[in-house]
Tab-separated table of C-alpha atoms and ligand atoms in Angstrom:
chain	number	residue	atom	x	y	z
N	1354	UNK	CA	-81.843	9.559	-127.918
N	1355	UNK	CA	-85.252	8.507	-127.456
N	1356	UNK	CA	-85.664	8.685	-130.953
N	1357	UNK	CA	-83.013	7.014	-132.667
N	1358	UNK	CA	-84.579	3.927	-130.286
N	1359	UNK	CA	-87.342	4.500	-131.799
N	1360	UNK	CA	-86.562	5.003	-134.759
N	1361	UNK	CA	-85.159	1.127	-134.325
N	1362	UNK	CA	-88.680	-0.040	-133.796
N	1363	UNK	CA	-89.905	1.837	-136.631
N	1364	UNK	CA	-87.914	-0.278	-138.629
N	1365	UNK	CA	-89.351	-3.462	-137.647
N	1366	UNK	CA	-92.458	-1.804	-137.687
N	1367	UNK	CA	-91.861	-0.800	-141.781
N	1368	UNK	CA	-91.154	-5.023	-141.818
N	1369	UNK	CA	-93.131	-6.609	-140.191
N	1370	UNK	CA	-96.770	-4.296	-140.587
N	1371	UNK	CA	-97.330	-5.345	-144.472
N	1372	UNK	CA	-97.513	-9.070	-143.551
N	1373	UNK	CA	-99.464	-8.474	-140.834
N	1374	UNK	CA	-97.208	-9.726	-138.628
N	1375	UNK	CA	-96.652	-8.466	-134.342
N	1376	UNK	CA	-94.204	-6.152	-134.061
N	1377	UNK	CA	-93.622	-6.620	-130.810
N	1378	UNK	CA	-93.600	-10.729	-130.801
N	1379	UNK	CA	-90.657	-12.477	-131.968
N	1380	UNK	CA	-88.311	-9.748	-130.234
N	1381	UNK	CA	-85.586	-8.805	-132.694
N	1382	UNK	CA	-83.348	-12.136	-134.283
N	1383	UNK	CA	-80.663	-11.825	-137.655
N	1384	UNK	CA	-82.894	-13.047	-140.673
N	1385	UNK	CA	-80.504	-15.478	-141.648
N	1386	UNK	CA	-79.458	-17.875	-138.693
N	1387	UNK	CA	-82.569	-16.517	-136.709
N	1388	UNK	CA	-80.662	-15.840	-133.460
N	1389	UNK	CA	-81.940	-13.875	-130.892
N	1390	UNK	CA	-80.219	-10.396	-130.289
N	1391	UNK	CA	-79.143	-9.319	-126.890
N	1392	UNK	CA	-79.629	-6.197	-125.222
N	1393	UNK	CA	-75.869	-5.038	-126.371
N	1394	UNK	CA	-77.065	-5.503	-130.449
N	1395	UNK	CA	-79.951	-3.576	-130.156
N	1396	UNK	CA	-78.065	-0.026	-129.106
N	1397	UNK	CA	-79.112	2.385	-131.691
N	1398	UNK	CA	-76.594	2.719	-134.264
N	1399	UNK	CA	-73.731	2.251	-131.986
N	1400	UNK	CA	-73.925	-1.614	-131.999
N	1401	UNK	CA	-74.138	-1.340	-136.207
N	1402	UNK	CA	-70.439	0.235	-135.927
N	1403	UNK	CA	-69.291	-1.746	-133.073
N	1404	UNK	CA	-70.666	-5.500	-135.203
N	1405	UNK	CA	-69.441	-3.672	-138.051
N	1406	UNK	CA	-73.145	-4.314	-139.411
N	1407	UNK	CA	-73.098	-7.497	-139.309
N	1408	UNK	CA	-74.354	-10.457	-137.462
N	1409	UNK	CA	-72.162	-11.650	-134.802
N	1410	UNK	CA	-73.634	-14.864	-134.960
N	1411	UNK	CA	-73.679	-16.163	-138.580
N	1412	UNK	CA	-71.333	-12.598	-140.118
N	1413	UNK	CA	-74.810	-11.876	-142.671
N	1414	UNK	CA	-74.948	-8.669	-143.328
N	1415	UNK	CA	-77.493	-6.543	-141.716
N	1416	UNK	CA	-79.156	-3.115	-143.882
N	1417	UNK	CA	-78.292	-0.315	-143.739
N	1418	UNK	CA	-81.344	0.831	-143.388
N	1419	UNK	CA	-81.538	0.241	-139.935
N	1420	UNK	CA	-79.151	2.475	-138.715
N	1421	UNK	CA	-80.586	4.879	-141.272
N	1422	UNK	CA	-83.907	4.339	-139.660
N	1423	UNK	CA	-82.124	5.389	-136.271
N	1424	UNK	CA	-80.427	8.204	-136.962
N	1425	UNK	CA	-83.087	9.886	-139.921
N	1426	UNK	CA	-86.166	9.575	-136.672
N	1427	UNK	CA	-82.975	10.669	-134.105
N	1428	UNK	CA	-82.520	13.177	-136.040
N	1429	UNK	CA	-86.097	14.485	-137.118
N	1430	UNK	CA	-87.089	14.435	-133.115
N	1431	UNK	CA	-84.421	16.591	-132.494
N	1432	UNK	CA	-84.823	19.160	-135.047
N	1433	UNK	CA	-89.057	18.893	-133.285
N	1434	UNK	CA	-87.786	19.270	-129.587
N	1435	UNK	CA	-85.671	23.103	-130.784
N	1436	UNK	CA	-88.185	24.083	-132.673
N	1437	UNK	CA	-91.347	23.372	-130.373
N	1438	UNK	CA	-89.620	23.351	-127.492
N	1439	UNK	CA	-89.468	20.394	-124.777
N	1440	UNK	CA	-93.031	20.661	-123.258
N	1441	UNK	CA	-95.996	18.345	-123.524
N	1442	UNK	CA	-97.767	19.732	-126.076
N	1443	UNK	CA	-94.795	18.928	-128.353
N	1444	UNK	CA	-95.359	15.177	-128.355
N	1445	UNK	CA	-98.544	15.670	-130.409
N	1446	UNK	CA	-95.516	16.881	-133.371
N	1447	UNK	CA	-93.639	13.662	-131.995
N	1448	UNK	CA	-96.622	10.744	-133.018
N	1449	UNK	CA	-97.455	12.098	-135.798
N	1450	UNK	CA	-93.951	12.483	-137.520
N	1451	UNK	CA	-93.228	8.912	-136.482
N	1452	UNK	CA	-96.758	7.844	-137.687
N	1453	UNK	CA	-95.681	9.431	-141.218
N	1454	UNK	CA	-92.612	7.792	-141.412
N	1455	UNK	CA	-94.036	4.210	-140.562
N	1456	UNK	CA	-96.455	5.532	-143.212
N	1457	UNK	CA	-93.941	6.216	-145.821
N	1458	UNK	CA	-91.796	3.678	-144.881
N	1459	UNK	CA	-94.346	1.698	-146.199
N	1460	UNK	CA	-95.664	3.100	-149.057
N	1461	UNK	CA	-92.139	3.266	-150.361
N	1462	UNK	CA	-91.836	-0.028	-150.050
N	1463	UNK	CA	-94.372	-1.923	-150.870
N	1464	UNK	CA	-96.653	1.145	-152.432
N	1465	UNK	CA	-100.263	0.484	-149.391
N	1466	UNK	CA	-100.492	2.716	-146.397
N	1467	UNK	CA	-101.977	0.011	-143.956
N	1468	UNK	CA	-105.319	1.321	-141.838
N	1469	UNK	CA	-104.351	0.477	-139.038
N	1470	UNK	CA	-101.462	3.785	-138.961
N	1471	UNK	CA	-103.680	5.938	-140.272
N	1472	UNK	CA	-107.517	5.292	-138.991
N	1473	UNK	CA	-107.445	4.679	-134.969
N	1474	UNK	CA	-104.618	7.749	-134.818
N	1475	UNK	CA	-107.471	10.127	-135.738
N	1476	UNK	CA	-109.184	9.629	-133.164
N	1477	UNK	CA	-106.279	10.103	-130.765
N	1478	UNK	CA	-104.717	13.415	-132.925
N	1479	UNK	CA	-108.567	15.351	-132.585
N	1480	UNK	CA	-109.069	13.549	-128.901
N	1481	UNK	CA	-105.513	14.949	-127.922
N	1482	UNK	CA	-106.775	18.551	-128.824
N	1483	UNK	CA	-108.746	19.013	-125.517
N	1484	UNK	CA	-104.955	19.299	-123.899
N	1485	UNK	CA	-106.093	22.717	-125.956
N	1486	UNK	CA	-109.366	23.245	-125.441
N	1487	UNK	CA	-112.757	22.406	-127.469
N	1488	UNK	CA	-112.262	24.625	-130.088
N	1489	UNK	CA	-108.718	23.151	-130.919
N	1490	UNK	CA	-110.979	19.758	-130.930
N	1491	UNK	CA	-113.574	21.245	-133.286
N	1492	UNK	CA	-110.123	22.528	-135.210
N	1493	UNK	CA	-109.021	19.271	-135.181
N	1494	UNK	CA	-111.633	17.551	-136.382
N	1495	UNK	CA	-112.554	20.638	-139.140
N	1496	UNK	CA	-108.273	19.614	-140.455
N	1497	UNK	CA	-109.351	16.167	-140.629
N	1498	UNK	CA	-111.998	16.737	-142.947
N	1499	UNK	CA	-110.751	19.498	-145.214
N	1500	UNK	CA	-107.099	18.063	-146.062
N	1501	UNK	CA	-109.362	14.400	-145.699
N	1502	UNK	CA	-111.696	15.385	-147.970
N	1503	UNK	CA	-108.994	17.762	-150.540
N	1504	UNK	CA	-107.234	14.569	-151.644
N	1505	UNK	CA	-109.783	12.003	-152.009
N	1506	UNK	CA	-111.370	15.260	-154.904
N	1507	UNK	CA	-107.606	15.341	-156.130
N	1508	UNK	CA	-107.615	10.383	-156.353
N	1509	UNK	CA	-111.550	11.090	-158.027
N	1510	UNK	CA	-110.018	13.544	-160.179
N	1511	UNK	CA	-106.459	12.225	-161.009
N	1512	UNK	CA	-107.976	8.166	-161.159
N	1513	UNK	CA	-105.187	6.630	-159.899
N	1514	UNK	CA	-102.253	9.787	-159.375
N	1515	UNK	CA	-103.593	9.416	-155.337
N	1516	UNK	CA	-105.030	6.068	-153.810
N	1517	UNK	CA	-107.403	5.963	-150.484
N	1518	UNK	CA	-103.919	5.190	-148.708
N	1519	UNK	CA	-103.136	8.927	-149.306
N	1520	UNK	CA	-107.403	10.282	-148.416
N	1521	UNK	CA	-106.708	8.145	-145.053
N	1522	UNK	CA	-102.722	9.944	-144.140
N	1523	UNK	CA	-103.590	13.186	-145.594
N	1524	UNK	CA	-106.928	12.703	-142.861
N	1525	UNK	CA	-104.559	11.705	-139.934
N	1526	UNK	CA	-102.180	14.844	-141.147
N	1527	UNK	CA	-105.514	16.730	-140.315
N	1528	UNK	CA	-106.358	15.639	-136.926
N	1529	UNK	CA	-103.194	16.433	-136.239
N	1530	UNK	CA	-102.456	19.956	-137.057
N	1531	UNK	CA	-105.892	21.601	-137.427
N	1532	UNK	CA	-106.863	22.462	-141.181
N	1533	UNK	CA	-104.116	25.543	-141.808
N	1534	UNK	CA	-101.394	22.749	-140.906
N	1535	UNK	CA	-103.133	20.510	-142.922
N	1536	UNK	CA	-103.527	21.786	-145.889
N	1537	UNK	CA	-99.680	23.443	-145.592
N	1538	UNK	CA	-97.502	20.658	-145.335
N	1539	UNK	CA	-99.896	18.970	-148.246
N	1540	UNK	CA	-98.346	22.629	-150.466
N	1541	UNK	CA	-95.443	21.362	-149.142
N	1542	UNK	CA	-95.923	17.931	-150.282
N	1543	UNK	CA	-96.690	18.659	-153.927
N	1544	UNK	CA	-93.999	20.981	-153.849
N	1545	UNK	CA	-91.145	18.381	-153.506
N	1546	UNK	CA	-93.133	15.899	-155.180
N	1547	UNK	CA	-93.200	17.797	-158.302
N	1548	UNK	CA	-89.688	18.977	-157.873
N	1549	UNK	CA	-88.530	15.138	-157.411
N	1550	UNK	CA	-90.734	13.878	-160.227
N	1551	UNK	CA	-88.763	16.589	-162.213
N	1552	UNK	CA	-85.180	15.739	-161.070
N	1553	UNK	CA	-86.537	11.804	-161.231
N	1554	UNK	CA	-87.520	11.988	-165.588
N	1555	UNK	CA	-84.843	14.529	-165.753
N	1556	UNK	CA	-82.229	11.844	-164.558
N	1557	UNK	CA	-83.462	9.284	-166.598
N	1558	UNK	CA	-85.235	7.217	-163.650
N	1559	UNK	CA	-88.985	7.169	-163.980
N	1560	UNK	CA	-91.149	7.938	-166.864
N	1561	UNK	CA	-94.018	10.266	-167.634
N	1562	UNK	CA	-96.414	7.431	-166.815
N	1563	UNK	CA	-94.341	5.832	-163.769
N	1564	UNK	CA	-96.132	6.083	-160.908
N	1565	UNK	CA	-94.147	7.499	-157.869
N	1566	UNK	CA	-96.341	6.410	-154.380
N	1567	UNK	CA	-96.678	9.588	-152.713
N	1568	UNK	CA	-96.862	8.559	-149.184
N	1569	UNK	CA	-93.580	9.792	-148.324
N	1570	UNK	CA	-94.122	13.215	-149.590
N	1571	UNK	CA	-97.130	13.608	-147.639
N	1572	UNK	CA	-94.796	12.503	-144.844
N	1573	UNK	CA	-92.246	15.559	-145.514
N	1574	UNK	CA	-94.581	18.381	-146.129
N	1575	UNK	CA	-96.009	17.074	-142.408
N	1576	UNK	CA	-92.002	16.429	-140.818
N	1577	UNK	CA	-91.467	19.871	-142.010
N	1578	UNK	CA	-94.653	21.545	-140.908
N	1579	UNK	CA	-93.741	19.711	-137.373
N	1580	UNK	CA	-90.734	21.512	-136.935
N	1581	UNK	CA	-91.053	24.840	-138.406
N	1582	UNK	CA	-94.556	25.307	-137.033
N	1583	UNK	CA	-96.709	28.668	-137.289
N	1584	UNK	CA	-94.032	30.965	-140.029
N	1585	UNK	CA	-94.203	27.944	-142.074
N	1586	UNK	CA	-97.716	28.351	-141.878
N	1587	UNK	CA	-97.590	32.000	-143.418
N	1588	UNK	CA	-95.370	31.442	-145.706
N	1589	UNK	CA	-98.377	29.004	-147.277
N	1590	UNK	CA	-101.467	31.023	-146.295
N	1591	UNK	CA	-99.987	35.190	-146.300
N	1592	UNK	CA	-103.703	36.164	-145.740
N	1593	UNK	CA	-103.555	34.129	-142.246
N	1594	UNK	CA	-101.715	36.080	-140.590
N	1595	UNK	CA	-103.819	38.915	-141.394
N	1596	UNK	CA	-106.880	37.301	-139.671
N	1597	UNK	CA	-104.613	36.375	-136.010
N	1598	UNK	CA	-104.131	33.385	-136.453
B	58	ZN	ZN1	-77.289	-14.430	-138.075
């Protein structure tokens, strides 16, 4: 329920952040007739179904994007809590999943990832390591620089394949998941990215030279690690088990 509710808010963020608009003001309104939405119109998914996908005041169609975000984020939150347990530490993964979902949505629509979503939150990610002790803070710092540095190198060498937004997004993932979780996320992201790229080319939807934003794949990799944790990291780096990870 919490996931569906914040998913609704993330839909607003994805629409408003790229234009530098405030995400809290003005309140949610119909884009056509500007009517403010009342509490009964702000219940995730249910409102959309009851209103049959139309504005109550002018009948304008409401984009399916909103209920899709509500269902999607609701499911991601549910899977993370099921995978990690309902503990304080799980907040770490809920916050990271939230940030990468909004970043992926904006990257898909606009081809950029706003710094507001990455830079300040890296500090939060590293600082939140304090819950696990000083060693965890240090590991997250290493994660930040290892993941950001790796994508920075790839961006330099590939000239255009990945951009500064991807570097900062990956550094953010490292600051929350540490070096191994972060690098495992990146490997999974590359794997999914390659599979989707090949599928899009086979379907004739993209050509070899077309650019596909990489942010959504970074998000997918990070969310998979957030949900499944240690076993998926060991699957990517099998030798980690031997060194006591
Ligand atoms: Zn309306």
